CSV table of C-alpha atoms and ligand atoms in Angstrom, one decimal:
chain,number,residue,atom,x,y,z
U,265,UNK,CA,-8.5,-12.8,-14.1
U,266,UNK,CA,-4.8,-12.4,-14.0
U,267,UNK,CA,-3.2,-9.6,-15.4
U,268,UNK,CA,0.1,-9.7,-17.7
U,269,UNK,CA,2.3,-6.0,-17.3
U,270,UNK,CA,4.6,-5.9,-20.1
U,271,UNK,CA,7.1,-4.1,-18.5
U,272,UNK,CA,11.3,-4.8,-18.7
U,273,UNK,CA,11.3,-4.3,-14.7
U,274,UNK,CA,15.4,-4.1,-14.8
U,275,UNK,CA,15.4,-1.2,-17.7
U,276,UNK,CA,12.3,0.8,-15.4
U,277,UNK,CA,13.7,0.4,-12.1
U,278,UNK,CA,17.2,1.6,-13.2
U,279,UNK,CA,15.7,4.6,-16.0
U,280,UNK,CA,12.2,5.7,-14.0
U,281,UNK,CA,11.9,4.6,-11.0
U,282,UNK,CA,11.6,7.3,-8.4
U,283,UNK,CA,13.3,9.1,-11.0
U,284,UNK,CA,11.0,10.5,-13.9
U,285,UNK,CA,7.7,10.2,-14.9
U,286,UNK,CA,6.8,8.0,-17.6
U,287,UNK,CA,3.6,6.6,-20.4
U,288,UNK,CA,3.7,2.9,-20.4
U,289,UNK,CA,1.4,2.8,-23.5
U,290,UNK,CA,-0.8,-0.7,-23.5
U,291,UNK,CA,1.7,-2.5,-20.7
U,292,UNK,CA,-2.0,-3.7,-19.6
U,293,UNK,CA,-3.8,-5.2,-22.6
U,294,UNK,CA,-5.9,-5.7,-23.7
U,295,UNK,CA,-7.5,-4.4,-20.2
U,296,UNK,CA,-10.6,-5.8,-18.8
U,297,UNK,CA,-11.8,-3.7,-15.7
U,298,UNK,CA,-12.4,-5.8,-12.6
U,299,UNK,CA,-15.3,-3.5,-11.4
U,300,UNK,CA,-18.1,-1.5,-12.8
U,301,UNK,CA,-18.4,1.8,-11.8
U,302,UNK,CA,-21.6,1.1,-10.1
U,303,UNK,CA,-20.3,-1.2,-7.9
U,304,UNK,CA,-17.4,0.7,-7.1
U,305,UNK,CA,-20.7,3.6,-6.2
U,306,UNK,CA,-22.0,0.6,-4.0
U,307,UNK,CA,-19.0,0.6,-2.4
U,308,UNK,CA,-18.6,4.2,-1.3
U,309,UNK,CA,-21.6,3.4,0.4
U,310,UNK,CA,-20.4,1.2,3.1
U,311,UNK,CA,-19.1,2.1,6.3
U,312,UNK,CA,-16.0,0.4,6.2
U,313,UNK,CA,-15.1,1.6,3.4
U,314,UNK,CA,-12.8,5.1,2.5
U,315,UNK,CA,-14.1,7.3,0.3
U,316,UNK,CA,-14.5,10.7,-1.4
U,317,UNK,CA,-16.2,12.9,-4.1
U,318,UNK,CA,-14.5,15.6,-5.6
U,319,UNK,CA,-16.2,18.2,-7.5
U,320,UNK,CA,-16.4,21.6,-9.2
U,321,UNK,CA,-18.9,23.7,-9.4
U,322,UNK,CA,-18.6,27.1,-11.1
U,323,UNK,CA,-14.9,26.7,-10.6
U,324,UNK,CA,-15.1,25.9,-7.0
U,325,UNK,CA,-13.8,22.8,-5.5
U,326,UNK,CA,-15.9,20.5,-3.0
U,327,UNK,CA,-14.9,17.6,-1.3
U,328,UNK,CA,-17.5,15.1,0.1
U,329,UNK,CA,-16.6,12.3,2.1
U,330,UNK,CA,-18.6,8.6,2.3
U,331,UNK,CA,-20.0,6.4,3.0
U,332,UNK,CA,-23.1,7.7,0.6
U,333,UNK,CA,-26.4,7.2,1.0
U,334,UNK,CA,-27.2,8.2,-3.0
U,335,UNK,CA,-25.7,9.6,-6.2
U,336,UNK,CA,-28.4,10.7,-8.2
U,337,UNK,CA,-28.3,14.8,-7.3
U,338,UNK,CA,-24.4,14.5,-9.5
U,339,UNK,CA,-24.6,15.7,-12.9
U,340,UNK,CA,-23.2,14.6,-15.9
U,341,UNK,CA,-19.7,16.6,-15.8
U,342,UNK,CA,-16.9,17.7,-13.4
U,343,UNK,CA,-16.6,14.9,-10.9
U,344,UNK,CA,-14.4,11.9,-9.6
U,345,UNK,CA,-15.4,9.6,-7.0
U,346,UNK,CA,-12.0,7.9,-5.2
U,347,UNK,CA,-12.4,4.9,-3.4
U,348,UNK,CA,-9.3,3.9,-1.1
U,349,UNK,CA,-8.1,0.4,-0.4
U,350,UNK,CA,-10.2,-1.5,-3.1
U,351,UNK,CA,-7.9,-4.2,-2.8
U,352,UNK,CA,-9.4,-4.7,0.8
U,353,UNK,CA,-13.1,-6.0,-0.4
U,354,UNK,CA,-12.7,-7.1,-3.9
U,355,UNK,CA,-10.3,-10.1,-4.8
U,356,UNK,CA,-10.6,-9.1,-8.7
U,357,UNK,CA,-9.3,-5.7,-8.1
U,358,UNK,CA,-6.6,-6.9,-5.9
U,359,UNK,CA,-5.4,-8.5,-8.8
U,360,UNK,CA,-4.7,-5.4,-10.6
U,361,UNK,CA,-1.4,-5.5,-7.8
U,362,UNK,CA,0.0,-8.2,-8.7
U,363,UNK,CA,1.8,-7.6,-11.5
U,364,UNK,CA,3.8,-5.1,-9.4
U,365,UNK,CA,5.2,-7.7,-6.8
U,366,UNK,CA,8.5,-7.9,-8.5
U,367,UNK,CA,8.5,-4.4,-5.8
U,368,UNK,CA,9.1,-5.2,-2.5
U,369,UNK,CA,5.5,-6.1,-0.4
U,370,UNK,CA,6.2,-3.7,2.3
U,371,UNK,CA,6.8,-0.6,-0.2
U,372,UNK,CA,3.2,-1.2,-2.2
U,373,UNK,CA,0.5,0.1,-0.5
U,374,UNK,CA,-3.1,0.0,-1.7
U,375,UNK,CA,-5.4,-0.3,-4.8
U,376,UNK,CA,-7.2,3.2,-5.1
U,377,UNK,CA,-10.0,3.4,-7.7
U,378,UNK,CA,-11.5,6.3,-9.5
U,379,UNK,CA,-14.7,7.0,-11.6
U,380,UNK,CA,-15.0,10.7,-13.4
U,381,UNK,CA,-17.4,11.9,-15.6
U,382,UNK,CA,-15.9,14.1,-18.6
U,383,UNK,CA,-14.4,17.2,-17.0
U,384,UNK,CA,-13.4,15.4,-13.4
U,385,UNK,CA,-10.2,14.8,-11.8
U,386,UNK,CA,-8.9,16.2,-8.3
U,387,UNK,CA,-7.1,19.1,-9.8
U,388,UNK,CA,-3.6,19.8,-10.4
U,389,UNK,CA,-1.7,18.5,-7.1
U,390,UNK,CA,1.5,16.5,-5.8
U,391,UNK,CA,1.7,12.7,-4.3
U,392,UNK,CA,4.2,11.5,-1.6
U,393,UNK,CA,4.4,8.5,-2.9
U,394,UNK,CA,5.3,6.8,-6.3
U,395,UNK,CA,1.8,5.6,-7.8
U,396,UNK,CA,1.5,3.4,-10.9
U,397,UNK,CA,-2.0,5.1,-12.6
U,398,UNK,CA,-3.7,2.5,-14.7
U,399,UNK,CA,-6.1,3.9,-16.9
U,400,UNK,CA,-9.2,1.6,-17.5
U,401,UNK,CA,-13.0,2.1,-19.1
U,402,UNK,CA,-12.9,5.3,-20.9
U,403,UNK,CA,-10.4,8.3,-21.8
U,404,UNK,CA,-8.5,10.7,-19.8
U,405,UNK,CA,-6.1,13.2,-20.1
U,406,UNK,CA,-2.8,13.2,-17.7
U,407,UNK,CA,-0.4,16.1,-17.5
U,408,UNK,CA,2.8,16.3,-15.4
U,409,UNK,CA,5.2,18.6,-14.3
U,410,UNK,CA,9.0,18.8,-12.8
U,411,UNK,CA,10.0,18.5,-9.6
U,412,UNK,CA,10.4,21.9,-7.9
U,413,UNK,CA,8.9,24.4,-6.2
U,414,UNK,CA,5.1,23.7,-6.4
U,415,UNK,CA,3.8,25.6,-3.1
U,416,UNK,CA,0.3,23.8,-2.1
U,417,UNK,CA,-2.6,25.3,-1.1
U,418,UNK,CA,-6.0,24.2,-0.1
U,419,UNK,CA,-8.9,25.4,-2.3
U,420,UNK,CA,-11.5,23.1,-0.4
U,421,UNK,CA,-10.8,21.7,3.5
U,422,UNK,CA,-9.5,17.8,2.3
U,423,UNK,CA,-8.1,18.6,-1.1
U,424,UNK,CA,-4.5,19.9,-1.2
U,425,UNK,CA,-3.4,21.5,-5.0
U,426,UNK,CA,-0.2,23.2,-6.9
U,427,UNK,CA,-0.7,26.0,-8.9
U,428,UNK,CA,-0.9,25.3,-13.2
U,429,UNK,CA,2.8,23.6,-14.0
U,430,UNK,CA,4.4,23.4,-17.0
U,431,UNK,CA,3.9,19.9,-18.1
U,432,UNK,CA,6.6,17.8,-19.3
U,433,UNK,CA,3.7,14.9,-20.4
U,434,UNK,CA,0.8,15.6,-21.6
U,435,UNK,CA,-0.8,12.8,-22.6
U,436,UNK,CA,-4.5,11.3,-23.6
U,437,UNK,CA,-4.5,7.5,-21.7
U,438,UNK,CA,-6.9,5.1,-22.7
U,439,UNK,CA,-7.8,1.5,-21.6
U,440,UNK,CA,-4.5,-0.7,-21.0
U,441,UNK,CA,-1.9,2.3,-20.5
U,442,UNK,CA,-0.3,3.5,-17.4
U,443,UNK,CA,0.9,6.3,-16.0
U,444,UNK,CA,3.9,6.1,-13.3
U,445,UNK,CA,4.3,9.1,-11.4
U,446,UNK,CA,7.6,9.2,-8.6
U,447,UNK,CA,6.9,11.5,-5.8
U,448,UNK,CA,7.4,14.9,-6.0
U,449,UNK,CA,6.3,15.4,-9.2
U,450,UNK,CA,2.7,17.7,-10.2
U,451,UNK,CA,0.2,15.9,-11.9
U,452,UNK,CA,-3.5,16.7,-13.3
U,453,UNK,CA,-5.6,14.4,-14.8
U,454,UNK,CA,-9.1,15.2,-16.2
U,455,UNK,CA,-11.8,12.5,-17.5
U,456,UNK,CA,-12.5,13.5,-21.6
U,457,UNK,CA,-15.1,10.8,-21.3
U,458,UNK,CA,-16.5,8.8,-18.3
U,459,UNK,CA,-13.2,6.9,-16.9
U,460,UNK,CA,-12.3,4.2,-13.9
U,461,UNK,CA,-8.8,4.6,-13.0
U,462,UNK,CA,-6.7,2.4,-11.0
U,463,UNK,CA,-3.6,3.8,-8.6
U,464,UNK,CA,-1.3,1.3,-7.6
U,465,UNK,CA,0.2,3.0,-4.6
U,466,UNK,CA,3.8,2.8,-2.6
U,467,UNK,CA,4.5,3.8,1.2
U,468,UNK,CA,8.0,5.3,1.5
U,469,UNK,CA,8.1,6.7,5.4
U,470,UNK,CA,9.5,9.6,6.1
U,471,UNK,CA,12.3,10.6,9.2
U,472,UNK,CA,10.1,11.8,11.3
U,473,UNK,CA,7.7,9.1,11.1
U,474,UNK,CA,10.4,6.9,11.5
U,475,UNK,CA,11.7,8.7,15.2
U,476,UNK,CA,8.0,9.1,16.1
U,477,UNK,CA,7.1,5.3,16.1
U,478,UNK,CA,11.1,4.6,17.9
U,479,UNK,CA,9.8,7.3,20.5
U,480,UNK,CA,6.1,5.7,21.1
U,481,UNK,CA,8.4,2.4,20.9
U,482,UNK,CA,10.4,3.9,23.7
U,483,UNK,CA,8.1,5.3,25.9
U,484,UNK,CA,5.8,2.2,25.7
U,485,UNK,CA,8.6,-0.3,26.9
U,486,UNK,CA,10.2,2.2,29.6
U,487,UNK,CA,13.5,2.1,27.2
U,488,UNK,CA,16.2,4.2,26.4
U,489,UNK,CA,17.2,4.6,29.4
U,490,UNK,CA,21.5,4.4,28.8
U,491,UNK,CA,22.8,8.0,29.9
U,492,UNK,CA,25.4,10.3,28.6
U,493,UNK,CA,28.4,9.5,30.3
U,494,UNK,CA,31.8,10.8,30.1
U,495,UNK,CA,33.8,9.2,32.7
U,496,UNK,CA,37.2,10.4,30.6
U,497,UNK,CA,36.3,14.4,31.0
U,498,UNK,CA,39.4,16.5,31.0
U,499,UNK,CA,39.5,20.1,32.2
U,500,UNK,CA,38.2,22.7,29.8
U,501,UNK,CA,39.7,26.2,28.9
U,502,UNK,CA,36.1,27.1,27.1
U,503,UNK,CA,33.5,26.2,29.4
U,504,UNK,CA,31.0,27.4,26.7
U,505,UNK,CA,31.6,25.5,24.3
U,506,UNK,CA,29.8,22.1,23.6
U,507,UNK,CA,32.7,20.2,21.6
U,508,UNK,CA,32.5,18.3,18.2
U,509,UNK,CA,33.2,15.1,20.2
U,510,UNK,CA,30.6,16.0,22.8
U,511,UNK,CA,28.0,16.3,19.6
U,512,UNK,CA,29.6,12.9,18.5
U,513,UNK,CA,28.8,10.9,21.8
U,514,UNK,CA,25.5,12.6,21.9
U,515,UNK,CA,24.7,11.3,18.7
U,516,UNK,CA,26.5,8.0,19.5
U,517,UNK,CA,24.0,7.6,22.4
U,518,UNK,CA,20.9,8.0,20.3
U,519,UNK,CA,22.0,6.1,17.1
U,520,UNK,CA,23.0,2.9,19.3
U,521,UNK,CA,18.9,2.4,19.6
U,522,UNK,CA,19.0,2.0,15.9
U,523,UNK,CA,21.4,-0.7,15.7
U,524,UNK,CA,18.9,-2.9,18.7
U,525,UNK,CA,17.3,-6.0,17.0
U,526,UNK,CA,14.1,-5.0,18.5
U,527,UNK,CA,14.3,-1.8,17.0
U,528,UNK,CA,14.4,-3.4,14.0
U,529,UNK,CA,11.6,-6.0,14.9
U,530,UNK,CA,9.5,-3.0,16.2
U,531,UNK,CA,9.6,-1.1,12.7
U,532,UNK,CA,8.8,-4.0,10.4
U,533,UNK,CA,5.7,-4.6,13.2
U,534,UNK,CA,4.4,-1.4,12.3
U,535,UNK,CA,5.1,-0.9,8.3
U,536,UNK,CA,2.9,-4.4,8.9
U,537,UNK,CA,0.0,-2.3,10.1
U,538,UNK,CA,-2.8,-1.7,7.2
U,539,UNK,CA,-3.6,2.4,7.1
U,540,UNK,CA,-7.0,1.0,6.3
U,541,UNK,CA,-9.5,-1.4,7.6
U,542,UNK,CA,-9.6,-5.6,6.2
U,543,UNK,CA,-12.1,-7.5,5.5
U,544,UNK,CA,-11.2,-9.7,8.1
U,545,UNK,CA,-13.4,-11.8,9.6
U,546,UNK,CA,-12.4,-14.9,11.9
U,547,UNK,CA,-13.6,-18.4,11.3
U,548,UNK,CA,-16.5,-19.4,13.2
U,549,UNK,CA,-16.5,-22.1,14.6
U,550,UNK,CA,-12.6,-22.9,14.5
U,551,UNK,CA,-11.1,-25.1,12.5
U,552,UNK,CA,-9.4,-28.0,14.0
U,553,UNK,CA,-5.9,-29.3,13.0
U,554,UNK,CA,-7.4,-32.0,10.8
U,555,UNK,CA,-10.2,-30.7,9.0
U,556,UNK,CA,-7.2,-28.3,8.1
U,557,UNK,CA,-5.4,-31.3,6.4
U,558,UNK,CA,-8.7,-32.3,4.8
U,559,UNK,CA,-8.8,-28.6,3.2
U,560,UNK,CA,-5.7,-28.8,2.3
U,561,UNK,CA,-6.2,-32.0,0.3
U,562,UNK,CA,-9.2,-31.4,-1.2
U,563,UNK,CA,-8.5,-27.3,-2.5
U,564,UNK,CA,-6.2,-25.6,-4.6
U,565,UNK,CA,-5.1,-22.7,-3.0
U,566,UNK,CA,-5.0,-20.7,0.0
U,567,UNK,CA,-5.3,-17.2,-0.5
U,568,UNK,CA,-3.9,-14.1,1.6
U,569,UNK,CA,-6.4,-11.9,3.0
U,570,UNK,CA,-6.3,-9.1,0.9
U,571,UNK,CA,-4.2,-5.9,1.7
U,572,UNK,CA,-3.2,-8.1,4.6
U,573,UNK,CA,0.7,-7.4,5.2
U,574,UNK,CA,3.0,-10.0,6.4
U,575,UNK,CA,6.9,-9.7,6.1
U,576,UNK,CA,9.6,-11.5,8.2
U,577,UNK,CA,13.6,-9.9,8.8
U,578,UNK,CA,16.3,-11.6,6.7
U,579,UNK,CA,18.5,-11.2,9.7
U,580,UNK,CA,15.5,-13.1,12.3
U,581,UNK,CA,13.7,-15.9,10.5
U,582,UNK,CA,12.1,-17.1,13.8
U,583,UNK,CA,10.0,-14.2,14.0
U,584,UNK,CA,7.1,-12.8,11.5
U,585,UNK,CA,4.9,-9.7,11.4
U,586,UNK,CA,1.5,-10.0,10.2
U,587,UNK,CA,-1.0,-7.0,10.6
U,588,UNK,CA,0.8,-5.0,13.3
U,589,UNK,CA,1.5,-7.6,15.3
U,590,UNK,CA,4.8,-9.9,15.8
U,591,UNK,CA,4.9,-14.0,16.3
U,592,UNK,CA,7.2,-16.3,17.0
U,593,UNK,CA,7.4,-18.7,14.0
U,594,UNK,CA,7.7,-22.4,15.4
U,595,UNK,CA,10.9,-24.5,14.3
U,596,UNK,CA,9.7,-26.4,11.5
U,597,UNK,CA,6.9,-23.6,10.0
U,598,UNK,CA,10.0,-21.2,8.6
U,599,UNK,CA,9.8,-22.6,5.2
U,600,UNK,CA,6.2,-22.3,5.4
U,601,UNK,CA,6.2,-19.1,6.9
U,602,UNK,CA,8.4,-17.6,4.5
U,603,UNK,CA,6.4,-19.1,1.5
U,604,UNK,CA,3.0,-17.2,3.1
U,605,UNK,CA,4.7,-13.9,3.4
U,606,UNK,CA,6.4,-14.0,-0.7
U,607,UNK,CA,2.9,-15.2,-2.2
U,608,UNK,CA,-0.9,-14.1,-2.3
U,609,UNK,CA,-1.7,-17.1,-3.6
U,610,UNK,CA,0.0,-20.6,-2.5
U,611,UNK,CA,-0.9,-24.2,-4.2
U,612,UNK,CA,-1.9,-26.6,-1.8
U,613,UNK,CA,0.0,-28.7,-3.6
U,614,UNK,CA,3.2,-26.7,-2.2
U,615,UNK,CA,2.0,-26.8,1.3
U,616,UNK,CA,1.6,-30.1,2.2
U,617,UNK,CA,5.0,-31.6,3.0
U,618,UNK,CA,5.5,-28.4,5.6
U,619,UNK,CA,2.1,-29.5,7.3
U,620,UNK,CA,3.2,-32.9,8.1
U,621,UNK,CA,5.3,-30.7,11.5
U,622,UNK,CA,3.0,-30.7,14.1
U,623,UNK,CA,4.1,-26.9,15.2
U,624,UNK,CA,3.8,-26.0,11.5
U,625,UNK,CA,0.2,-27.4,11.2
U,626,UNK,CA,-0.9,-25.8,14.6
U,627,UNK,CA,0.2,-22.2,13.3
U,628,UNK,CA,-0.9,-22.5,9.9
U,629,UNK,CA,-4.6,-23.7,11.7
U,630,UNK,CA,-4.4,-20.3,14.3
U,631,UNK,CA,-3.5,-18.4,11.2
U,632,UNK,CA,-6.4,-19.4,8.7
U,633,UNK,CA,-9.1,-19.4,12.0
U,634,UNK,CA,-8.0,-15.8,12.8
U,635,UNK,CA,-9.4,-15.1,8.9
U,636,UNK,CA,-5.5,-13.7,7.3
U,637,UNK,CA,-5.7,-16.6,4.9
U,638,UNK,CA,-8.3,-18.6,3.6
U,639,UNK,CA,-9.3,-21.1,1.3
U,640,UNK,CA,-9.6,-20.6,-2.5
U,641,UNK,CA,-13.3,-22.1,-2.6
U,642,UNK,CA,-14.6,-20.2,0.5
U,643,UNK,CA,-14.2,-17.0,-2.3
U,644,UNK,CA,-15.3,-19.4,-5.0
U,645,UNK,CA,-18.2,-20.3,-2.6
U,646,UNK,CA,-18.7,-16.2,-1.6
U,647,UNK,CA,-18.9,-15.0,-5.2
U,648,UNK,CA,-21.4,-17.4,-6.2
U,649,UNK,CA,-23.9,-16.6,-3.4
X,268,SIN,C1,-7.3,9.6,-9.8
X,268,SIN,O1,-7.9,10.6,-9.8
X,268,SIN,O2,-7.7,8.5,-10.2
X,268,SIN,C2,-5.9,9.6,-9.3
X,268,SIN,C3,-5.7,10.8,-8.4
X,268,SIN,C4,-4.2,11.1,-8.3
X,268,SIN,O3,-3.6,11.7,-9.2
X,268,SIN,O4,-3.6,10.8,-7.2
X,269,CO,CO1,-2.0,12.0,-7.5
């Protein structure tokens, strides 16, 4: 199913986003959950797959992580279970993120699901990130703070909390609302009856993220090696002091790495890395070149490997990053390439003129064989097994 957001994206991205907080009451409905809560259970059993319980017990946190082997010692109050990266496995939940590509792909993240019973939640904490909360089956009650001073603490090893806040929404949500939180900003929600929610998550990296991948860039490829030099010295009365300008070609020498194309080509590589496993299994045996063409002719759509990231620089169409790793688009396959990285989901219809380039047709073959895209029916053929 495809999902409609009724949202005025121009009047939230200039009034709430990564600003303030704010209800969208019913911008999903009516809502129709992709999952049941048992199979979301089935999935915390797998091995692949990211998961945690969170409970309370006589006020005392726990946190348990999967995969699970069984849920029936739980009782009927006070606790969530949180998948991660639901988007990964299950092509119906993914679609619950695509109302939310009018964002750029390499900001959103991944689908998290919830299940609580009445009284469960993870407890009154803070996200780094900006998280669209969609509320689906059932009832549950969100508050959230300011910004500010919320100090964290950990009540439980894995579970990271703010003390009670002063909430500035409090608010019951119920199928087909959403919740957008900004980072920064305590939240606590708590299930009134049993509940799935949905968090549609953003990566936004931080500085030193950003100088630790241009070190391990560095150190990987023996660069940075230009030295301080100062060929124009002139004698000093303060032999003590390290001058402004001195500061200013120091910084100089380190900030010129930022302004390398590879620099730039090494960070998109990386914010094209998943932070949790795919799906992703390649065809066996190949596909040739042709029986490509016959696909293409006789399906709709090819569909992107879910929470498989691909992105390509503005400034160096030649060149795309799919799943941490960089290629070299071939000259005739940039339209293509560029339609594969803006869209999930391509008509056939729209690929066919770009796979009459030989180069175009021999990339688009490596690309569906290593299992990053793949035919509409092959899912069609999956979900009827
Ligand atoms: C959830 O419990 O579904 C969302 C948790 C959160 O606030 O990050
Ligand atoms: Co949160």
């Amino acid at each position: 199913m495809t999902y409609q957001l009724a949202l005025n994206w121009d009047d939230f991205l200039a009034t709430y986003w990564q600003k303030k907080p704010v209800v969208l009451r019913q911008a999903l409905a009516p809502f129709v959950d992709p999952l049941t809560a048992d199979e979301l259970a089935g999935m915390a059993m797998e091995e692949q797959i990211d998961s945690r319980l969170v409970s309370r017990c006589h006020g005392q946190w726990q946190v348990a992580h999967g995969p699970f082997t069984s849920f029936d010692e739980l009782g009927e109050t006070d606790w969530s279970l949180l998948v991660q990266a639901v988007d990964h496995w299950h092509p119906q939940a993914a679609e619950l993120m695509e109302p939310f590509r009018q964002l750029p792909n390499w900001r959103l993240d991944d689908l998290m699901i919830s299940f609580s019973v009445p009284g469960g939640g993870v407890g009154p904490h803070i996200d780094q990130y900006d998280v669209f909360i969609i509320q689906g089956m059932g009832r549950r009650r969100w508050r959230v703070g300011d910004r500010g001073q919320h100090p964290q603490h950990c009540p439980t090893p894995g579970l990271l909390q703010v003390p009670e806040f002063e909430p500035l929404i409090d608010v019951e949500l119920e199928a087909g609302d959403i919740l957008y939180i900004p980072p920064g900003f305590p939240h606590d929600g708590y299930a009134l009856t049993p509940a799935l929610n949905y968090s549609v998550g953003f990566r936004a990296p931080n500085q030193r993220e950003l100088f630790s991948q241009l070190a391990d860039q560095l150190l990987a490829q023996d660069g940075g090696n230009r030295r301080y030099a100062d060929p124009d010295l002139t004698p000093r009365s303060a032999s003590g002091c390290v001058t402004s300008e001195d500061v200013q070609r120091l910084r100089e020498l380190m900030s010129s790495l930022l302004d390398d194309e590879a620099f730039a080509c090494q960070l998109v590589q990386s914010l094209s890395e998943a932070k949790h496993e795919l799906d992703l299994e390649p065809v066996d045996p190949p596909y040739a070149e042709g029986e490509i063409l016959d696909l293409v002719l006789q399906d709709d759509a090819v569909l992107r490997l879910g929470g498989l990231r691909a992105f390509y620089l503005q400034q160096t169409p030649g060149t795309c990053f799919i799943h941490g790793e960089q290629f070299a688009v071939p000259a005739g396959a940039e339209a293509l390439m560029r339609q594969l990285c803006d869209h999930t989901r391509l008509a056939t219809g729209a690929l066919r003129t770009a796979l009459e380039e030989p180069a175009a047709l021999a990339w688009f073959t490596m690309l569906i064989n290593a299992g990053y895209w793949y035919f509409a029916s092959d899912w069609q053929a999956e979900e009827a097994e």
